[in-house]
Amino acid sequence: MPGTVSSVQARAVEEVALWYHTLELPGAIVTPGWFDLRGCLDKLPWPDVRGKRCLDVGTYDGFYAFELERRGAAEVIATDIPDHEDWDWPAAARAGGGEVLASLAGPKGHGFEVARAALGSSVEKRMISAYHLTPEAVGTFDVVVCGSLMLHLRDPVRALESIRSVCRGSFLSIEEVSLPLSAALPRHPVADMRFDENRCQWWVANAAGYGRMVRIAGFELATTVRPFCVPFGAAHPVCRDPGGARSARGLATATFRRLLTGGFGVPHAALLARPRLQAPPVRL
Ligand SMILES: C[S@@+](CC[C@H](N)C(=O)[O-])C[C@H]1O[C@@H](n2cnc3c(N)ncnc32)[C@H](O)[C@@H]1O
């Protein structure tokens, strides 16, 4: 029945080892996510998704996929990798990274399945890497959404090109950006080589670099949104142990982020892009 969850579903929600997303489920259940994207929705340059075929790439617990459905999409496909081992782990972390994540988060994609059942959602989940998206594999989409994925990829432009190959309408992209580099070099596309093995993070571009990556992958930018913060959710270590955030470094970071974005969390930028129909002429 819509608007209620059974006690079995409520127990299933509790038994998810790690919720990445804060999700509002029927029965006033709010999952204790690491990130709470609810307040970001109004900041994003949403295209009209009503009656459209939509794709959410790298869905995790499905926040954007369920939002597309809520907004009236005709069909929503949510994709992710099948296993914790399938992240683009740097060589040194490859052997252990997947195991550590599995012990922390439990089976990959479990939260998504629990949320989908509780919501009575029709979103279809497909296990496929962003690198392998092709029209033959998944068809083409009026709207593609992808959030917080590029920093985790060794080759983000290749993934964006694959996304481009299945996007026939709008691409809503939401990605972490470097605030210091965005402030220092607002017009120069650069990236922070983060290379954080433990969190499987590679590059974090400044706002100009992020736009450039999307353009170089074959899109033209329609709307860009200035950086904002994706807030930490109740289960994020920063919220569970605020001591770290109160260190001198933590306070300085928080103050800088608040000054530039008006919020606290992880700095992101968002843009709406469309496939470029004609490649620009090559000039040597
Ligand atoms: C940081 S989470 C972001 C989740 C969600 N998109 C958001 O914006 O909140 C990154 C997600 O991308 C997935 N992922 C990692 N590598 C991927 C790849 N090569 N192809 C597709 N998804 C991938 C992860 O499993 C995870 O679900």
GROMACS .gro file of C-alpha atoms and ligand atoms in nm:
model
  311
    1MET     CA    1   0.000   0.000   0.000
    2PRO     CA    2   0.149   0.342  -0.092
    3GLY     CA    3   0.252   0.556   0.206
    4THR     CA    4   0.324   0.266   0.440
    5VAL     CA    5   0.610   0.026   0.495
    6SER     CA    6   0.567  -0.318   0.639
    7SER     CA    7   0.755  -0.410   0.957
    8VAL     CA    8   0.962  -0.645   0.741
    9GLN     CA    9   1.065  -0.349   0.519
   10ALA     CA   10   1.134  -0.131   0.825
   11ARG     CA   11   1.365  -0.403   0.960
   12ALA     CA   12   1.530  -0.432   0.619
   13VAL     CA   13   1.603  -0.057   0.628
   14GLU     CA   14   1.766  -0.095   0.970
   15GLU     CA   15   1.971  -0.389   0.853
   16VAL     CA   16   2.142  -0.200   0.568
   17ALA     CA   17   2.500  -0.173   0.695
   18LEU     CA   18   2.568   0.166   0.535
   19TRP     CA   19   2.324   0.406   0.375
   20TYR     CA   20   2.502   0.640   0.136
   21HIS     CA   21   2.194   0.853   0.071
   22THR     CA   22   1.947   1.008   0.310
   23LEU     CA   23   1.618   0.886   0.161
   24GLU     CA   24   1.265   0.962   0.271
   25LEU     CA   25   1.070   0.637   0.269
   26PRO     CA   26   0.704   0.577   0.346
   27GLY     CA   27   0.610   0.551   0.713
   28ALA     CA   28   0.820   0.863   0.798
   29ILE     CA   29   1.139   0.657   0.770
   30VAL     CA   30   1.448   0.860   0.685
   31THR     CA   31   1.757   0.653   0.610
   32PRO     CA   32   2.073   0.759   0.797
   33GLY     CA   33   2.281   0.844   0.491
   34TRP     CA   34   2.640   0.962   0.459
   35PHE     CA   35   2.513   1.240   0.233
   36ASP     CA   36   2.188   1.430   0.247
   37LEU     CA   37   2.110   1.559  -0.102
   38ARG     CA   38   1.756   1.667  -0.026
   39GLY     CA   39   1.849   2.033   0.016
   40CYS     CA   40   2.046   2.034  -0.312
   41LEU     CA   41   1.754   1.948  -0.537
   42ASP     CA   42   1.644   2.309  -0.578
   43LYS     CA   43   1.998   2.414  -0.670
   44LEU     CA   44   2.018   2.183  -0.973
   45PRO     CA   45   1.933   2.290  -1.330
   46TRP     CA   46   1.671   2.018  -1.385
   47PRO     CA   47   1.541   1.958  -1.735
   48ASP     CA   48   1.174   1.860  -1.773
   49VAL     CA   49   1.172   1.483  -1.721
   50ARG     CA   50   0.797   1.423  -1.746
   51GLY     CA   51   0.719   1.135  -1.979
   52LYS     CA   52   1.088   1.094  -2.063
   53ARG     CA   53   1.322   0.794  -2.068
   54CYS     CA   54   1.587   0.866  -1.803
   55LEU     CA   55   1.916   0.719  -1.685
   56ASP     CA   56   2.096   0.765  -1.352
   57VAL     CA   57   2.464   0.666  -1.377
   58GLY     CA   58   2.637   0.546  -1.057
   59THR     CA   59   2.314   0.546  -0.858
   60TYR     CA   60   2.432   0.400  -0.520
   61ASP     CA   61   2.115   0.399  -0.304
   62GLY     CA   62   1.921   0.560  -0.589
   63PHE     CA   63   1.857   0.916  -0.470
   64TYR     CA   64   1.859   1.070  -0.820
   65ALA     CA   65   1.685   0.772  -0.983
   66PHE     CA   66   1.394   0.788  -0.737
   67GLU     CA   67   1.383   1.167  -0.781
   68LEU     CA   68   1.353   1.125  -1.160
   69GLU     CA   69   1.064   0.886  -1.103
   70ARG     CA   70   0.901   1.127  -0.855
   71ARG     CA   71   0.927   1.404  -1.115
   72GLY     CA   72   0.724   1.202  -1.364
   73ALA     CA   73   0.978   1.021  -1.584
   74ALA     CA   74   0.815   0.752  -1.796
   75GLU     CA   75   1.101   0.509  -1.744
   76VAL     CA   76   1.409   0.524  -1.521
   77ILE     CA   77   1.713   0.300  -1.548
   78ALA     CA   78   1.965   0.319  -1.264
   79THR     CA   79   2.313   0.183  -1.326
   80ASP     CA   80   2.601   0.093  -1.102
   81ILE     CA   81   2.893  -0.146  -1.081
   82PRO     CA   82   2.807  -0.491  -0.946
   83ASP     CA   83   3.078  -0.521  -0.683
   84HIS     CA   84   3.292  -0.312  -0.446
   85GLU     CA   85   3.595  -0.452  -0.629
   86ASP     CA   86   3.484  -0.287  -0.954
   87TRP     CA   87   3.570   0.069  -0.847
   88ASP     CA   88   3.875   0.209  -1.031
   89TRP     CA   89   4.104   0.126  -0.739
   90PRO     CA   90   4.461   0.253  -0.777
   91ALA     CA   91   4.709  -0.036  -0.803
   92ALA     CA   92   4.820  -0.027  -0.439
   93ALA     CA   93   4.463  -0.044  -0.307
   94ARG     CA   94   4.325  -0.287  -0.564
   95ALA     CA   95   4.377  -0.599  -0.357
   96GLY     CA   96   4.222  -0.469  -0.035
   97GLY     CA   97   3.992  -0.179  -0.128
   98GLY     CA   98   3.692  -0.387  -0.229
   99GLU     CA   99   3.722  -0.604   0.082
  100VAL     CA  100   3.734  -0.304   0.316
  101LEU     CA  101   3.427  -0.151   0.150
  102ALA     CA  102   3.240  -0.481   0.164
  103SER     CA  103   3.305  -0.513   0.538
  104LEU     CA  104   3.186  -0.153   0.593
  105ALA     CA  105   2.892  -0.137   0.354
  106GLY     CA  106   2.773  -0.497   0.311
  107PRO     CA  107   2.662  -0.632  -0.027
  108LYS     CA  108   2.688  -0.374  -0.307
  109GLY     CA  109   2.352  -0.227  -0.403
  110HIS     CA  110   2.158  -0.367  -0.106
  111GLY     CA  111   2.035  -0.023   0.009
  112PHE     CA  112   1.900   0.050  -0.339
  113GLU     CA  113   1.696  -0.273  -0.342
  114VAL     CA  114   1.556  -0.209   0.007
  115ALA     CA  115   1.461   0.150  -0.085
  116ARG     CA  116   1.306   0.045  -0.415
  117ALA     CA  117   1.085  -0.212  -0.239
  118ALA     CA  118   0.983   0.037   0.033
  119LEU     CA  119   0.897   0.302  -0.228
  120GLY     CA  120   0.716   0.057  -0.455
  121SER     CA  121   0.938   0.202  -0.727
  122SER     CA  122   0.957   0.086  -1.088
  123VAL     CA  123   1.316   0.204  -1.139
  124GLU     CA  124   1.511  -0.068  -1.315
  125LYS     CA  125   1.864  -0.140  -1.197
  126ARG     CA  126   2.132  -0.241  -1.446
  127MET     CA  127   2.480  -0.348  -1.344
  128ILE     CA  128   2.702  -0.180  -1.599
  129SER     CA  129   3.006   0.042  -1.569
  130ALA     CA  130   2.982   0.399  -1.697
  131TYR     CA  131   3.267   0.305  -1.930
  132HIS     CA  132   3.050   0.041  -2.099
  133LEU     CA  133   2.737   0.245  -2.168
  134THR     CA  134   2.650   0.215  -2.537
  135PRO     CA  135   2.325   0.247  -2.732
  136GLU     CA  136   2.347  -0.128  -2.800
  137ALA     CA  137   2.374  -0.210  -2.429
  138VAL     CA  138   2.114   0.026  -2.278
  139GLY     CA  139   1.948   0.221  -2.560
  140THR     CA  140   1.941   0.601  -2.564
  141PHE     CA  141   1.789   0.844  -2.314
  142ASP     CA  142   1.611   1.180  -2.316
  143VAL     CA  143   1.771   1.268  -1.982
  144VAL     CA  144   2.087   1.135  -1.821
  145VAL     CA  145   2.185   1.224  -1.463
  146CYS     CA  146   2.521   1.151  -1.310
  147GLY     CA  147   2.638   1.264  -0.966
  148SER     CA  148   2.970   1.248  -0.780
  149LEU     CA  149   3.126   0.986  -1.004
  150MET     CA  150   3.402   1.151  -1.209
  151LEU     CA  151   3.643   1.196  -0.916
  152HIS     CA  152   3.631   0.819  -0.863
  153LEU     CA  153   3.733   0.737  -1.220
  154ARG     CA  154   4.082   0.705  -1.358
  155ASP     CA  155   3.952   0.812  -1.699
  156PRO     CA  156   3.657   1.049  -1.647
  157VAL     CA  157   3.656   1.178  -2.004
  158ARG     CA  158   3.616   0.824  -2.142
  159ALA     CA  159   3.318   0.771  -1.910
  160LEU     CA  160   3.169   1.105  -2.018
  161GLU     CA  161   3.209   1.002  -2.382
  162SER     CA  162   3.018   0.681  -2.309
  163ILE     CA  163   2.746   0.884  -2.136
  164ARG     CA  164   2.740   1.111  -2.442
  165SER     CA  165   2.684   0.806  -2.665
  166VAL     CA  166   2.355   0.722  -2.489
  167CYS     CA  167   2.230   1.078  -2.432
  168ARG     CA  168   1.993   1.210  -2.701
  169GLY     CA  169   1.858   1.504  -2.494
  170SER     CA  170   1.985   1.653  -2.167
  171PHE     CA  171   2.272   1.563  -1.938
  172LEU     CA  172   2.243   1.680  -1.577
  173SER     CA  173   2.586   1.645  -1.422
  174ILE     CA  174   2.667   1.711  -1.055
  175GLU     CA  175   3.032   1.669  -0.952
  176GLU     CA  176   3.270   1.754  -0.673
  177VAL     CA  177   3.491   2.050  -0.760
  178SER     CA  178   3.796   2.199  -0.594
  179LEU     CA  179   3.691   2.524  -0.429
  180PRO     CA  180   4.045   2.662  -0.377
  181LEU     CA  181   4.128   2.601  -0.746
  182SER     CA  182   3.793   2.741  -0.858
  183ALA     CA  183   3.852   3.059  -0.657
  184ALA     CA  184   4.218   3.099  -0.757
  185LEU     CA  185   4.174   3.011  -1.127
  186PRO     CA  186   3.815   3.085  -1.225
  187ARG     CA  187   3.888   3.080  -1.599
  188HIS     CA  188   4.163   2.820  -1.618
  189PRO     CA  189   4.067   2.453  -1.639
  190VAL     CA  190   4.285   2.264  -1.388
  191ALA     CA  191   4.245   1.965  -1.160
  192ASP     CA  192   4.374   1.858  -0.822
  193MET     CA  193   4.551   1.522  -0.857
  194ARG     CA  194   4.402   1.387  -0.539
  195PHE     CA  195   4.512   1.025  -0.579
  196ASP     CA  196   4.354   0.917  -0.251
  197GLU     CA  197   4.391   0.539  -0.255
  198ASN     CA  198   4.169   0.475   0.046
  199ARG     CA  199   3.872   0.660  -0.096
  200CYS     CA  200   3.944   0.569  -0.458
  201GLN     CA  201   3.965   0.932  -0.566
  202TRP     CA  202   4.168   1.047  -0.867
  203TRP     CA  203   4.109   1.398  -0.999
  204VAL     CA  204   3.898   1.684  -0.870
  205ALA     CA  205   3.870   1.963  -1.126
  206ASN     CA  206   3.797   2.326  -1.059
  207ALA     CA  207   3.464   2.456  -1.194
  208ALA     CA  208   3.627   2.560  -1.524
  209GLY     CA  209   3.800   2.221  -1.560
  210TYR     CA  210   3.479   2.033  -1.493
  211GLY     CA  211   3.297   2.225  -1.768
  212ARG     CA  212   3.591   2.164  -2.000
  213MET     CA  213   3.584   1.788  -1.939
  214VAL     CA  214   3.215   1.773  -2.023
  215ARG     CA  215   3.267   1.979  -2.338
  216ILE     CA  216   3.566   1.779  -2.454
  217ALA     CA  217   3.352   1.463  -2.422
  218GLY     CA  218   3.113   1.601  -2.687
  219PHE     CA  219   2.858   1.812  -2.503
  220GLU     CA  220   2.775   2.181  -2.515
  221LEU     CA  221   2.690   2.350  -2.189
  222ALA     CA  222   2.341   2.495  -2.155
  223THR     CA  223   2.339   2.600  -1.787
  224THR     CA  224   2.605   2.602  -1.518
  225VAL     CA  225   2.543   2.642  -1.149
  226ARG     CA  226   2.792   2.800  -0.915
  227PRO     CA  227   2.949   2.572  -0.652
  228PHE     CA  228   2.735   2.463  -0.358
  229CYS     CA  229   2.793   2.212  -0.079
  230VAL     CA  230   2.641   1.864  -0.066
  231PRO     CA  231   2.570   1.834   0.309
  232PHE     CA  232   2.694   1.540   0.514
  233GLY     CA  233   2.418   1.310   0.636
  234ALA     CA  234   2.357   1.183   0.989
  235ALA     CA  235   2.579   0.876   0.944
  236HIS     CA  236   2.881   1.055   0.799
  237PRO     CA  237   3.184   1.042   1.031
  238VAL     CA  238   3.194   1.425   1.037
  239CYS     CA  239   2.846   1.424   1.194
  240ARG     CA  240   2.900   1.121   1.416
  241ASP     CA  241   3.231   1.256   1.548
  242PRO     CA  242   3.224   1.634   1.512
  243GLY     CA  243   3.554   1.660   1.707
  244GLY     CA  244   3.753   1.628   1.384
  245ALA     CA  245   3.554   1.904   1.220
  246ARG     CA  246   3.633   2.130   1.518
  247SER     CA  247   4.011   2.098   1.470
  248ALA     CA  248   4.185   2.414   1.347
  249ARG     CA  249   4.210   2.267   0.996
  250GLY     CA  250   3.849   2.146   1.000
  251LEU     CA  251   3.724   2.487   1.111
  252ALA     CA  252   3.929   2.667   0.847
  253THR     CA  253   3.793   2.437   0.574
  254ALA     CA  254   3.435   2.478   0.699
  255THR     CA  255   3.468   2.857   0.711
  256PHE     CA  256   3.617   2.872   0.361
  257ARG     CA  257   3.340   2.650   0.221
  258ARG     CA  258   3.070   2.848   0.398
  259LEU     CA  259   3.211   3.176   0.266
  260LEU     CA  260   3.221   3.052  -0.094
  261THR     CA  261   2.909   2.837  -0.108
  262GLY     CA  262   2.694   2.943   0.187
  263GLY     CA  263   2.688   2.585   0.319
  264PHE     CA  264   2.896   2.303   0.470
  265GLY     CA  265   2.965   1.966   0.315
  266VAL     CA  266   3.146   1.858  -0.001
  267PRO     CA  267   3.176   2.131  -0.268
  268HIS     CA  268   3.003   2.043  -0.593
  269ALA     CA  269   2.906   2.221  -0.911
  270ALA     CA  270   2.626   2.125  -1.147
  271LEU     CA  271   2.556   2.180  -1.512
  272LEU     CA  272   2.302   2.097  -1.777
  273ALA     CA  273   2.454   1.996  -2.110
  274ARG     CA  274   2.334   1.874  -2.447
  275PRO     CA  275   2.511   1.651  -2.699
  276ARG     CA  276   2.700   1.863  -2.949
  277LEU     CA  277   2.568   1.772  -3.289
  278GLN     CA  278   2.870   1.878  -3.488
  279ALA     CA  279   3.231   1.847  -3.387
  280PRO     CA  280   3.417   2.179  -3.408
  281PRO     CA  281   3.662   2.202  -3.702
  282VAL     CA  282   4.015   2.085  -3.628
  283ARG     CA  283   4.260   2.379  -3.632
  284LEU     CA  284   4.631   2.315  -3.619
  285LIG     C1  285   3.015   0.875  -0.469
  285LIG     S1  286   2.887   0.768  -0.521
  285LIG     C2  287   2.771   0.882  -0.589
  285LIG     C3  288   2.629   0.831  -0.579
  285LIG     C4  289   2.523   0.920  -0.645
  285LIG     N1  290   2.538   0.923  -0.789
  285LIG     C5  291   2.528   1.061  -0.592
  285LIG     O1  292   2.549   1.155  -0.667
  285LIG     O2  293   2.508   1.077  -0.472
  285LIG     C6  294   2.962   0.698  -0.666
  285LIG     C7  295   2.877   0.584  -0.726
  285LIG     O3  296   2.933   0.550  -0.851
  285LIG     C8  297   2.949   0.409  -0.859
  285LIG     N2  298   3.060   0.378  -0.950
  285LIG     C9  299   3.192   0.368  -0.927
  285LIG     N3  300   3.259   0.338  -1.039
  285LIG    C10  301   3.166   0.330  -1.137
  285LIG    C11  302   3.171   0.303  -1.276
  285LIG     N4  303   3.287   0.276  -1.338
  285LIG     N5  304   3.057   0.302  -1.345
  285LIG    C12  305   2.937   0.329  -1.285
  285LIG     N6  306   2.926   0.356  -1.154
  285LIG    C13  307   3.038   0.356  -1.081
  285LIG    C14  308   2.974   0.367  -0.716
  285LIG     O4  309   2.949   0.229  -0.700
  285LIG    C15  310   2.876   0.457  -0.643
  285LIG     O5  311   2.749   0.401  -0.642
   0.00000   0.00000   0.00000
